[in-house]
Short mmCIF file of C-alpha atoms and ligand atoms in Angstrom, two decimals:
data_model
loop_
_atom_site.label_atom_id
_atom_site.label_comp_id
_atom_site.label_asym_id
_atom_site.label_seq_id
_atom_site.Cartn_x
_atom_site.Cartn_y
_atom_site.Cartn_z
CA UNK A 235 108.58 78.84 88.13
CA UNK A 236 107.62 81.38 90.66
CA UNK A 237 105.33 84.49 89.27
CA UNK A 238 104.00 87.24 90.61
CA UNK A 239 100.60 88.38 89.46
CA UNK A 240 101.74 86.71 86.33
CA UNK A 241 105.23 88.21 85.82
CA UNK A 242 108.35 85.55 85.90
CA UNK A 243 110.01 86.99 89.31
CA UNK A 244 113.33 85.12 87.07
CA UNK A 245 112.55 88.47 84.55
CA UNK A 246 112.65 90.84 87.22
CA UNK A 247 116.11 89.52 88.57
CA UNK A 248 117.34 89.28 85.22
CA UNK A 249 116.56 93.41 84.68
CA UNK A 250 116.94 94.60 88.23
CA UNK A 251 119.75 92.50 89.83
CA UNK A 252 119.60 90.80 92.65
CA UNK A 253 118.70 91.28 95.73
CA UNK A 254 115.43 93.22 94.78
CA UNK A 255 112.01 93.73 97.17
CA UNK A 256 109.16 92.66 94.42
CA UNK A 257 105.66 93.84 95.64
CA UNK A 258 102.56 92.62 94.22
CA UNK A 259 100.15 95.61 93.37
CA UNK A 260 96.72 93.43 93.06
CA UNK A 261 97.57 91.84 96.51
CA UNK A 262 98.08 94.89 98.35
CA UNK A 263 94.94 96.54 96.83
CA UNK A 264 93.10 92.82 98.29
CA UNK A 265 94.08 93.10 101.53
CA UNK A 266 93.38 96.85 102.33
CA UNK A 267 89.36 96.33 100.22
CA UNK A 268 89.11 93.10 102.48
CA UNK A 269 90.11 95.06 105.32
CA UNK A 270 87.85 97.78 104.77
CA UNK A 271 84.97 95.53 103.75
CA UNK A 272 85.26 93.77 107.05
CA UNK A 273 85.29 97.05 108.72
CA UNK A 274 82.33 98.08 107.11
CA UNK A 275 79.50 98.20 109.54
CA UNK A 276 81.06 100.66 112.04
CA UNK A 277 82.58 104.03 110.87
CA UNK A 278 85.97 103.17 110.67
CA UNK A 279 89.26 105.09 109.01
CA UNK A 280 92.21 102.83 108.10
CA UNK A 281 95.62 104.78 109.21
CA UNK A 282 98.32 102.46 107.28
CA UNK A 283 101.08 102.36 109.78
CA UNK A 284 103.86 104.00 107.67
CA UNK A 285 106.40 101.92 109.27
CA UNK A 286 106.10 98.91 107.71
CA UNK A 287 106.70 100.28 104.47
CA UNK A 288 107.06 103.86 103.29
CA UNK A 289 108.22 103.70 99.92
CA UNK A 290 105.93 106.82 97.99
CA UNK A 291 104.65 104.32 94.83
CA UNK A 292 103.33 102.13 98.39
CA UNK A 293 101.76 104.96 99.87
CA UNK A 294 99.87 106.51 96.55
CA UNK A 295 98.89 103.18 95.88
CA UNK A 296 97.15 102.55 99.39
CA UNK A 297 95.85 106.56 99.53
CA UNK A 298 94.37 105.62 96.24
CA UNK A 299 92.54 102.79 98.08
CA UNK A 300 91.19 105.47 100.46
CA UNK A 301 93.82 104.90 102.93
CA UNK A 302 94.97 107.42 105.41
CA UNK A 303 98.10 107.24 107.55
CA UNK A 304 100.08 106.37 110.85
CA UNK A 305 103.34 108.08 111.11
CA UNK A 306 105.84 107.38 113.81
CA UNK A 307 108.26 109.92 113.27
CA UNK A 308 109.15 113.03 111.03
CA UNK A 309 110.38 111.74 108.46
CA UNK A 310 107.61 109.65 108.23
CA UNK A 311 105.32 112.87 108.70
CA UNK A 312 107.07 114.11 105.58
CA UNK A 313 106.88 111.42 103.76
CA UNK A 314 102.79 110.79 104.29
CA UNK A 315 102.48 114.58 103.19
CA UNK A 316 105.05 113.78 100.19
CA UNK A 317 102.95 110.79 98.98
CA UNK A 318 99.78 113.11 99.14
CA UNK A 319 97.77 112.42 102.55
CA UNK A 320 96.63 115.31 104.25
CA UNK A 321 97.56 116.46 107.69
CA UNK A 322 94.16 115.95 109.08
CA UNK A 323 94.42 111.87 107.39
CA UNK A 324 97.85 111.49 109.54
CA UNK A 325 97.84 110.23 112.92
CA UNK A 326 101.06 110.62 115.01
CA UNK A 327 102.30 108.26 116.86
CA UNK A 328 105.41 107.36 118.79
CA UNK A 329 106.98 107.21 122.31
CA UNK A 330 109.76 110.05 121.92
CA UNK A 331 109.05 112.82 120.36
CA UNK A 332 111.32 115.62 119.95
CA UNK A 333 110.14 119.51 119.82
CA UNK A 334 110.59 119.83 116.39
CA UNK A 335 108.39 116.99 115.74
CA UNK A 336 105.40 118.09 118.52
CA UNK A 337 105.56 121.84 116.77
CA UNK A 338 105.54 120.27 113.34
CA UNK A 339 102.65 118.03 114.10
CA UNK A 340 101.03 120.61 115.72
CA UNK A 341 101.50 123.74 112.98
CA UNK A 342 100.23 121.38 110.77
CA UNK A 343 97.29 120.13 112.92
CA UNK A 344 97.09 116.66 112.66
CA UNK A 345 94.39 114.72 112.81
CA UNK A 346 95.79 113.61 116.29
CA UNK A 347 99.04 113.31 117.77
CA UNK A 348 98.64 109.80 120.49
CA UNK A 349 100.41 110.95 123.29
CA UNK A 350 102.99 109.05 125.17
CA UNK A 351 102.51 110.42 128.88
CA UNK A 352 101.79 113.45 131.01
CA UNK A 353 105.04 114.92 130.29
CA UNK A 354 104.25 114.85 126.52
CA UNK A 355 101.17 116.34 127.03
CA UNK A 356 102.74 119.14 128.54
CA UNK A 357 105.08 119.76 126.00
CA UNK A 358 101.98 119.79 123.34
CA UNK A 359 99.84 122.10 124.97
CA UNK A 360 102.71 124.44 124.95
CA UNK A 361 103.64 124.15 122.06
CA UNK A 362 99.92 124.63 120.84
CA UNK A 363 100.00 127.93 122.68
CA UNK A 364 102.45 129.32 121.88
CA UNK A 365 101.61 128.39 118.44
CA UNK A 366 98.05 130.17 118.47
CA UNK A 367 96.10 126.72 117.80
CA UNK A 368 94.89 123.95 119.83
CA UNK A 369 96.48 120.57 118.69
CA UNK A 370 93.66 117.41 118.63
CA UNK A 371 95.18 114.47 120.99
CA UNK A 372 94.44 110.80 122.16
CA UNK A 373 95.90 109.45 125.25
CA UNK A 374 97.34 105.88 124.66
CA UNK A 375 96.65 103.47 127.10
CA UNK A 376 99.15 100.76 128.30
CA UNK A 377 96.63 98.00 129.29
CA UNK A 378 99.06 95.86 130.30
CA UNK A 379 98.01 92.39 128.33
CA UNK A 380 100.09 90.43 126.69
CA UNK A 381 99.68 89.98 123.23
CA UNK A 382 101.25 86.20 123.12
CA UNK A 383 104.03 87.02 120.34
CA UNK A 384 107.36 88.03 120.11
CA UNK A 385 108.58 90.02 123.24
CA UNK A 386 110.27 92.61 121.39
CA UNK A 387 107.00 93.52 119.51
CA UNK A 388 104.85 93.47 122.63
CA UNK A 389 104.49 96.83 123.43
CA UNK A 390 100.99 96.98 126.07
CA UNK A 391 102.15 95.62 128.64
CA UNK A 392 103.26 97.82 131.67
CA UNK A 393 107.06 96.37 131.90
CA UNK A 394 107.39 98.26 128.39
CA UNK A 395 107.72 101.59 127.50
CA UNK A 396 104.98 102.69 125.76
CA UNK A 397 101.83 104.59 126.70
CA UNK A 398 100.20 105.09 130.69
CA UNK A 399 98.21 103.12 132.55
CA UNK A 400 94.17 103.66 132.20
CA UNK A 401 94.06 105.84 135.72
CA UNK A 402 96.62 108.40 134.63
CA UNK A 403 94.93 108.56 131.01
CA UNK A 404 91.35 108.94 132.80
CA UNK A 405 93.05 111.66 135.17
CA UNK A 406 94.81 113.30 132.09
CA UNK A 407 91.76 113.94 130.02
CA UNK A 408 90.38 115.85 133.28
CA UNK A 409 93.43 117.90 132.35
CA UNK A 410 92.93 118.38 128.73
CA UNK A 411 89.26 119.86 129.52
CA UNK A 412 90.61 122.84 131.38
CA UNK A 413 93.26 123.71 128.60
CA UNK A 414 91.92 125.72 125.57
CA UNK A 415 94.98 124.88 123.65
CA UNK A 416 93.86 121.06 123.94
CA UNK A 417 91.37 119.36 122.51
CA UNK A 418 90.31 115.37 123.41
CA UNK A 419 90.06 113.29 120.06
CA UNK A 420 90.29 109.97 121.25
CA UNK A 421 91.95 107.09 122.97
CA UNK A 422 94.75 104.47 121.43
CA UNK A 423 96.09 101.56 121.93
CA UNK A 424 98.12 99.31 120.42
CA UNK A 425 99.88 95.87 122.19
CA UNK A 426 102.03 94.58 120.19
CA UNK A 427 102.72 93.03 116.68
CA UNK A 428 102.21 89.84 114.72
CA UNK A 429 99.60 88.70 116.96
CA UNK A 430 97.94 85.85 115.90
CA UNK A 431 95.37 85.27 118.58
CA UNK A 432 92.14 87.30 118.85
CA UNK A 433 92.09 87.33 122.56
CA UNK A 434 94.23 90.21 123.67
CA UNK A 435 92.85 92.39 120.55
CA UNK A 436 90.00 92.00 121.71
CA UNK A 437 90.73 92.70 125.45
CA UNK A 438 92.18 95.59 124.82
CA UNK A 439 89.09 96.66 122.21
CA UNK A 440 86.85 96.06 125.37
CA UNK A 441 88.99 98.31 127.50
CA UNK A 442 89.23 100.97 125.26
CA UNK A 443 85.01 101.26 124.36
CA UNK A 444 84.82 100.84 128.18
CA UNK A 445 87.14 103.75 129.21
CA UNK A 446 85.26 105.78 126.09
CA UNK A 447 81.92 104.92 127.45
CA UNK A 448 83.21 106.13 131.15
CA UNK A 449 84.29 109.44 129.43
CA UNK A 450 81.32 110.23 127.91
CA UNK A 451 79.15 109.83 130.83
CA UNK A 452 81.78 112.55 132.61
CA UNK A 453 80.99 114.80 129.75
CA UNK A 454 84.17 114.18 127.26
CA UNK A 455 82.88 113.23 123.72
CA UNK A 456 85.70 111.89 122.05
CA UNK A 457 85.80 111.28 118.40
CA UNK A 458 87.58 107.94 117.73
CA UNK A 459 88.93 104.91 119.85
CA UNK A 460 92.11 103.90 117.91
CA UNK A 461 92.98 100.01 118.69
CA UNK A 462 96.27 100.23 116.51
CA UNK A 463 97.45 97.23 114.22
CA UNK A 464 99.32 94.32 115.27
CA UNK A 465 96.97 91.82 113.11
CA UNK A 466 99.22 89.15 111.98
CA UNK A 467 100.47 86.85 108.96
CA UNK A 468 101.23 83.58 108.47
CA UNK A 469 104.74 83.28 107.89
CA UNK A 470 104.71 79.77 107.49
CA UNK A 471 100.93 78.80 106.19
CA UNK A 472 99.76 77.96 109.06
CA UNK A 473 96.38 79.19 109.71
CA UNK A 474 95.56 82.91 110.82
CA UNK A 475 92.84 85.04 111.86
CA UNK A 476 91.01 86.26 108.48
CA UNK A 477 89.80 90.16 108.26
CA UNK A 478 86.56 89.21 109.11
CA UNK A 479 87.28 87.17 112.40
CA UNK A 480 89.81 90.66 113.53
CA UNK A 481 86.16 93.11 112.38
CA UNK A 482 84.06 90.54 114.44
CA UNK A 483 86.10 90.84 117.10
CA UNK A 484 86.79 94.26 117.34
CA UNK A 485 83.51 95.29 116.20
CA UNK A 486 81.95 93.07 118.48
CA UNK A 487 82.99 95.53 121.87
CA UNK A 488 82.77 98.69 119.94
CA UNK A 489 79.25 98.17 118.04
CA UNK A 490 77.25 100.44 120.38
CA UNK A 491 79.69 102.75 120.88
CA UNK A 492 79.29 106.34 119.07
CA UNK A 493 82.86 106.94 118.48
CA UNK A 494 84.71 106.34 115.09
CA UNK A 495 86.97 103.29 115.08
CA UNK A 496 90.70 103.96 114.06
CA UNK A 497 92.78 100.83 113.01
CA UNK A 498 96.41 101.20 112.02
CA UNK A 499 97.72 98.00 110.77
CA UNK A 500 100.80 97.32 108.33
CA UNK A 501 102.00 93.91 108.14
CA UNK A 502 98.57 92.44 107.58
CA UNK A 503 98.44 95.03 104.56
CA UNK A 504 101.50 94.65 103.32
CA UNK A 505 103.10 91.86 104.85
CA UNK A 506 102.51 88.77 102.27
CA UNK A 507 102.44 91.49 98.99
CA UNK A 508 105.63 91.59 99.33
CA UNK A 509 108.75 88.49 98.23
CA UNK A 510 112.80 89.47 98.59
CA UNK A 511 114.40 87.95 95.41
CA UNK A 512 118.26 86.65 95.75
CA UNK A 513 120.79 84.85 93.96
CA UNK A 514 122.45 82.08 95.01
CA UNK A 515 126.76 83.04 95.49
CA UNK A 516 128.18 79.97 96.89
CA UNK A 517 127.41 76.52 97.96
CA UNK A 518 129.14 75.07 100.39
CA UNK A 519 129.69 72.00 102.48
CA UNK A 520 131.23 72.39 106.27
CA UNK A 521 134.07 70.40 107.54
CA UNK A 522 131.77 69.07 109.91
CA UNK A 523 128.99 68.13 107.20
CA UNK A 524 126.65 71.26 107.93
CA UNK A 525 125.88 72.77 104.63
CA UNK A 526 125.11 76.30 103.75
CA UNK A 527 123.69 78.12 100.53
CA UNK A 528 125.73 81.27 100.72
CA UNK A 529 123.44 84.48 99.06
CA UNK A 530 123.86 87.95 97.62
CA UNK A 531 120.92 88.91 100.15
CA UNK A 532 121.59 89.52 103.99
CA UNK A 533 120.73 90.57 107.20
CA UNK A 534 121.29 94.54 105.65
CA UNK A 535 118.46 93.58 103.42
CA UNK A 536 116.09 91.34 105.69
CA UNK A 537 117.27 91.79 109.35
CA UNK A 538 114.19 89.70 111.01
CA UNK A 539 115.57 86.33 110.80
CA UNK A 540 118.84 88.42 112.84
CA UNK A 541 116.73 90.27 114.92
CA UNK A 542 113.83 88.40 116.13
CA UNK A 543 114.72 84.68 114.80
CA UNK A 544 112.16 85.30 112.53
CA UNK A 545 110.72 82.51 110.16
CA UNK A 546 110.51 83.28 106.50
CA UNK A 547 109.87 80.44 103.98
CA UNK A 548 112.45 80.58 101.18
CA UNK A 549 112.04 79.18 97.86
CA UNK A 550 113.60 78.24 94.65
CA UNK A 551 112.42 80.59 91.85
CA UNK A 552 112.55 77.14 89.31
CA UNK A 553 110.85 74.16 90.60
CA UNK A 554 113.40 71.16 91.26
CA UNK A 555 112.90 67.98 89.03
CA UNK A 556 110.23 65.75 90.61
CA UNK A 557 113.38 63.05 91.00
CA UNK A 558 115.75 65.49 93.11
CA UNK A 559 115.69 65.06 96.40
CA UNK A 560 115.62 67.93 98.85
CA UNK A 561 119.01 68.87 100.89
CA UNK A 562 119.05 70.69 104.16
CA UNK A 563 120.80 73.70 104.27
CA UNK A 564 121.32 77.27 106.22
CA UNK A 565 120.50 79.83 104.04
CA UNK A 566 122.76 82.69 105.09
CA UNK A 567 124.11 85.65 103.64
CA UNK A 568 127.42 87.27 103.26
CA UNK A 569 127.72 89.71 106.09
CA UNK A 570 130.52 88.91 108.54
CA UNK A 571 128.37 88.04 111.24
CA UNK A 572 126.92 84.19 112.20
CA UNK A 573 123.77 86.01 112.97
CA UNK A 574 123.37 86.48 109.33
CA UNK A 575 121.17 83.51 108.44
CA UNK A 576 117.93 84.02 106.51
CA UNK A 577 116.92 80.21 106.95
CA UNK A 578 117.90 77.47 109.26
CA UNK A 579 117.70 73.93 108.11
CA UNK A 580 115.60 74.24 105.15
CA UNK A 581 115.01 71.59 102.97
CA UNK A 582 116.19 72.83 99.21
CA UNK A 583 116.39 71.41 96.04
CA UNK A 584 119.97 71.07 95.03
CA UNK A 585 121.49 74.67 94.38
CA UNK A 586 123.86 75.69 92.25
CA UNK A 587 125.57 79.34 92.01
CA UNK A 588 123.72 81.78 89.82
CA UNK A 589 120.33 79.99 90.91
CA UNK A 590 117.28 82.23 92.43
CA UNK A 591 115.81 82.05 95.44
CA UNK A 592 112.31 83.76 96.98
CA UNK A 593 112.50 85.17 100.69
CA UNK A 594 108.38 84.90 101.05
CA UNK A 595 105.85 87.51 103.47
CA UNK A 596 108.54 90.12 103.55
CA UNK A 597 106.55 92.98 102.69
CA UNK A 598 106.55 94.65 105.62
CA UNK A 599 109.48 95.42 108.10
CA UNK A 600 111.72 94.37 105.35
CA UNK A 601 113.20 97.18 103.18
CA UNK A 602 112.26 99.86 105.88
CA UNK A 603 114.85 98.01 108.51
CA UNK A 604 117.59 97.09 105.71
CA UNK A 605 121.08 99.53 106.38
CA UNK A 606 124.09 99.74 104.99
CA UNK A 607 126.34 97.78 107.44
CA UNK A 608 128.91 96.59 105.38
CA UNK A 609 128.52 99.39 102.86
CA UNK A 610 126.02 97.16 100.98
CA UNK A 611 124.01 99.49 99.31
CA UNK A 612 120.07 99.56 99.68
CA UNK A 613 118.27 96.87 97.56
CA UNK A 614 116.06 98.55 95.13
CA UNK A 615 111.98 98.26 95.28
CA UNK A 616 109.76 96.75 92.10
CA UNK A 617 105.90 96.79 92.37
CA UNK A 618 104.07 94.45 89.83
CA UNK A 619 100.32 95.87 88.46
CA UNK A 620 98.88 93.16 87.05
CA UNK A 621 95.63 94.71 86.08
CA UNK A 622 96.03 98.23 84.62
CA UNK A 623 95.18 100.72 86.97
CA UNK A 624 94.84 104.96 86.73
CA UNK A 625 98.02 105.22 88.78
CA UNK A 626 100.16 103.09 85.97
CA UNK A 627 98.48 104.85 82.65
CA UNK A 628 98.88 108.28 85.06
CA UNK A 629 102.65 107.64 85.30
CA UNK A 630 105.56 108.37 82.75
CA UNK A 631 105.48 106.04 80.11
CA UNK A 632 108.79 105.65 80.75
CA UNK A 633 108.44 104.35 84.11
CA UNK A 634 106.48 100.88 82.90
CA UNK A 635 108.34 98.31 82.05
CA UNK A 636 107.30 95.07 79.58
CA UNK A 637 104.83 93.16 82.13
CA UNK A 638 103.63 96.18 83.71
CA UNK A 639 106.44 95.84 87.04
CA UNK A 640 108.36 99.08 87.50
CA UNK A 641 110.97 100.00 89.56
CA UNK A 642 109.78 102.34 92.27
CA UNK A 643 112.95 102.68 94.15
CA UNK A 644 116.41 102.54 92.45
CA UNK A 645 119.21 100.56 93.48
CA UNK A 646 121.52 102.93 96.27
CA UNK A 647 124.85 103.28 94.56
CA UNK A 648 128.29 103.89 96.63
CA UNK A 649 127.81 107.89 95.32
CA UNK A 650 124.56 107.45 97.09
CA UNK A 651 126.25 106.68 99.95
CA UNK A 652 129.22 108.74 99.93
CA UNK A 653 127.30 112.53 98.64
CA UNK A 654 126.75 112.61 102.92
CA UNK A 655 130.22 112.53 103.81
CA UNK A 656 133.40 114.82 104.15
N1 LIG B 944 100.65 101.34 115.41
C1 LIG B 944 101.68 101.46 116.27
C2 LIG B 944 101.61 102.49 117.31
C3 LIG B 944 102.79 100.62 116.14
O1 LIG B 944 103.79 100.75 116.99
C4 LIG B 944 102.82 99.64 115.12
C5 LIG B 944 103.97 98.76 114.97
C6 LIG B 944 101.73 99.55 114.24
C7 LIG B 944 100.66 100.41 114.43
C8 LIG B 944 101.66 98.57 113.12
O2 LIG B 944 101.69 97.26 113.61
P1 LIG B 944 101.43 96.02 112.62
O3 LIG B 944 100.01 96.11 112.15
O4 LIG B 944 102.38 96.13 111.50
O5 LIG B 944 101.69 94.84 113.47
N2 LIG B 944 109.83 95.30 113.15
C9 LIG B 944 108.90 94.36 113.72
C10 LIG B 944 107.53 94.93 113.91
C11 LIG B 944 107.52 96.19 114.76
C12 LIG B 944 106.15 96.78 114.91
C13 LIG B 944 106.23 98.10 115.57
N3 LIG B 944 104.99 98.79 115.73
C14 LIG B 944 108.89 93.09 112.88
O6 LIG B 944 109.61 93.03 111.89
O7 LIG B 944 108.19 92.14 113.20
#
């Protein structure tokens, strides 16, 4: 039967309905100490990229840990402050932003606000100006390496759009000393996502405590040299770099260097904390023998498999008898669209309708990217606490449920949906 941290996930289903995002509370707080512990012998801050998952229960949970945060947008600003970070714990990232986001950043003064290009720059030191205040920026570098995963989550290398190339950063901090408004925090860069080799993190460490060391010796101090996340999981237990391999590395080209080191991961914190619980709706057999498990979870729910042909192992919630043997089957779910497969070819136990099944690692970049396509409303979110922490006894009594899991986001309902609308 498959538990987390000790709760029957067949409970949680039973109160919540299915589909449901369960997270596991002890396994996020394990990641982010191991993390930090790795970190340990450099002065280091730990910006939780936001956009993995933002849900506020998440977020106070990972603050409590000593977290601070990555925001990519807005909304994501508001939500850091909503959770309880502070402005000057909240780095801002992203490669558009708009002028209400640059003054909001700014009025609130930010730890830093990465900036995209010269352009960008521009429009902050305005902004900052105009505002009275002088707004703390890091210039992020496009190093162009490849980070050796998916190509629409490599984002450093110069046939992308993100960041400027290490000349027109050096050039632009020449800039930023002759404007009072401006003030030069630090560098970032970040190449990509689910990267699973050590290589091009550490490349791109090397070039960013090299282009720090260059600036220092022309008289710009900065404070921290941000290498972004992109640490990855294994989605299908294969071996991965550990915490400590991603510190060694890392620490390894930045170890003499004065400057604080800023990492801003999410899927390695919250990536395997996190299981999408469904119910089996129909099984079926194809006129031309190809069978499919038909389930009440989708590509509105879990849009990687759609997106990125994305590998998620999927599991019954009871184990089979020892004497069944397994079937292959597409797991797919019911949105009109053939792209709408959670699983290709996995061997199941036999299903029947009404069983449960456990979408594994999906964590992060799993509720965040769900929609309502289809009008399907958004899944709700359950966090398990195993061990009883301040946060739980803190809460409404109300709010804990019999084996300490809670909801921490409701079910959307069609009102939900519909309060926006004519
Ligand atoms: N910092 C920046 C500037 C980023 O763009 C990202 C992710 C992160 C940090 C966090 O990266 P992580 O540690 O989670 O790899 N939706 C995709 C992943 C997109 C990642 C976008 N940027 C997926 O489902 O695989």
């Amino acid at each position: 039967m498959f538990v987390c941290d000790d709760v029957p996930v067949a409970d949680i289903a039973r109160d919540a309905g299915t589909p449901v995002y369960v997270y596991s509370a002890g396994a996020i707080r394990d990641a982010y100490t191991s993390l930090d512990r790795a970190l340990a012998g450099h002065p280091h801050a730990i910006h939780y990229a936001l956009k993995a998952q933002s849900t506020l229960a998440i977020l106070r949970l990972l603050r409590g840990l000593g977290s601070a945060a990555d925001a990519n947008s807005g909304g994501e600003i508001d939500v850091a402050l909503r959770a309880g970070f502070l402005p000057s714990e909240i780095v801002f990232s992203g490669v558009g932003k708009t002028s209400e986001e640059i003054e909001r950043a700014v009025a609130l003064g930010v730890k830093t606000i990465n900036v995209e290009s010269a352009g960008e720059l521009q429009r902050i030191e305005q902004t900052a100006t105009r505002l009275g205040t002088r707004a703390r920026v890091a210039l992020r570098i496009n190093p162009d390496i490849d980070p050796e995963s998916h190509p629409h989550i490599s984002t450093g290398m110069k046939t992308t759009k993100f960041g400027m190339s290490t000349r027109e950063a050096m050039s632009l901090f020449g800039v930023i000393g002759r404007r009072p408004s401006l003030e030069a925090a630090g560098l970032h860069v970040h190449i990509g996502s689910q990267i699973t080799s050590l290589e091009p993190l550490r490349k791109a460490a090397a070039l960013a405590a090299g282009m720090a060391r260059d600036l220092r010796h022309a008289g710009v101090s900065l404070d921290h040299v941000d290498v972004g996340g992109g640490l990855g999981i294994s989605y299908d237990a294969s071996p991965v770099p550990t915490f400590e391999a991603y510190a060694r590395t890392i620490l390894g080209e930045l170890r003499h260097s004065p400057v604080q080191l800023l990492v801003e991961p999410g899927r390695a914190l919250l990536g395997s904390a996190g299981i999408l619980v469904t119910r089996v709706l129909d099984v079926k057999t194809q006129h031309g023998g190809k069978r499919f498990v038909v389930v009440d979870a989708s590509m509105t729910e879990l849009l990687r498999p759609a997106l990125y042909q994305a590998f998620h192992r999927i599991q019954p919630v009871s184990e089979a008898g020892p004497s069944e043997p397994p079937e292959t089957a597409d797991v797919v779910g019911p949105v009109c669209e053939t792209s709408d497969t959670l699983g290709v070819d996995r061997a199941l136990p036999r299903l029947a309708v009404g069983d449960l099944l456990v979408i594994r690692d999906t964590g992060a970049y799993g509720f965040v990217m769900a929609s309502n396509y289809n009008r399907r409303p958004l899944p709700p979110e359950v966090l398990v606490e195993s061990r009883p922490s301040t946060e739980l006894r803190a809460g409404p009594s109300t709010a804990l449920r019999a084996g300490a899991w809670r909801i921490i986001r409701r079910r959307q309902t069609i009102e939900d949906q519909l309060a926006l609308e004519e």
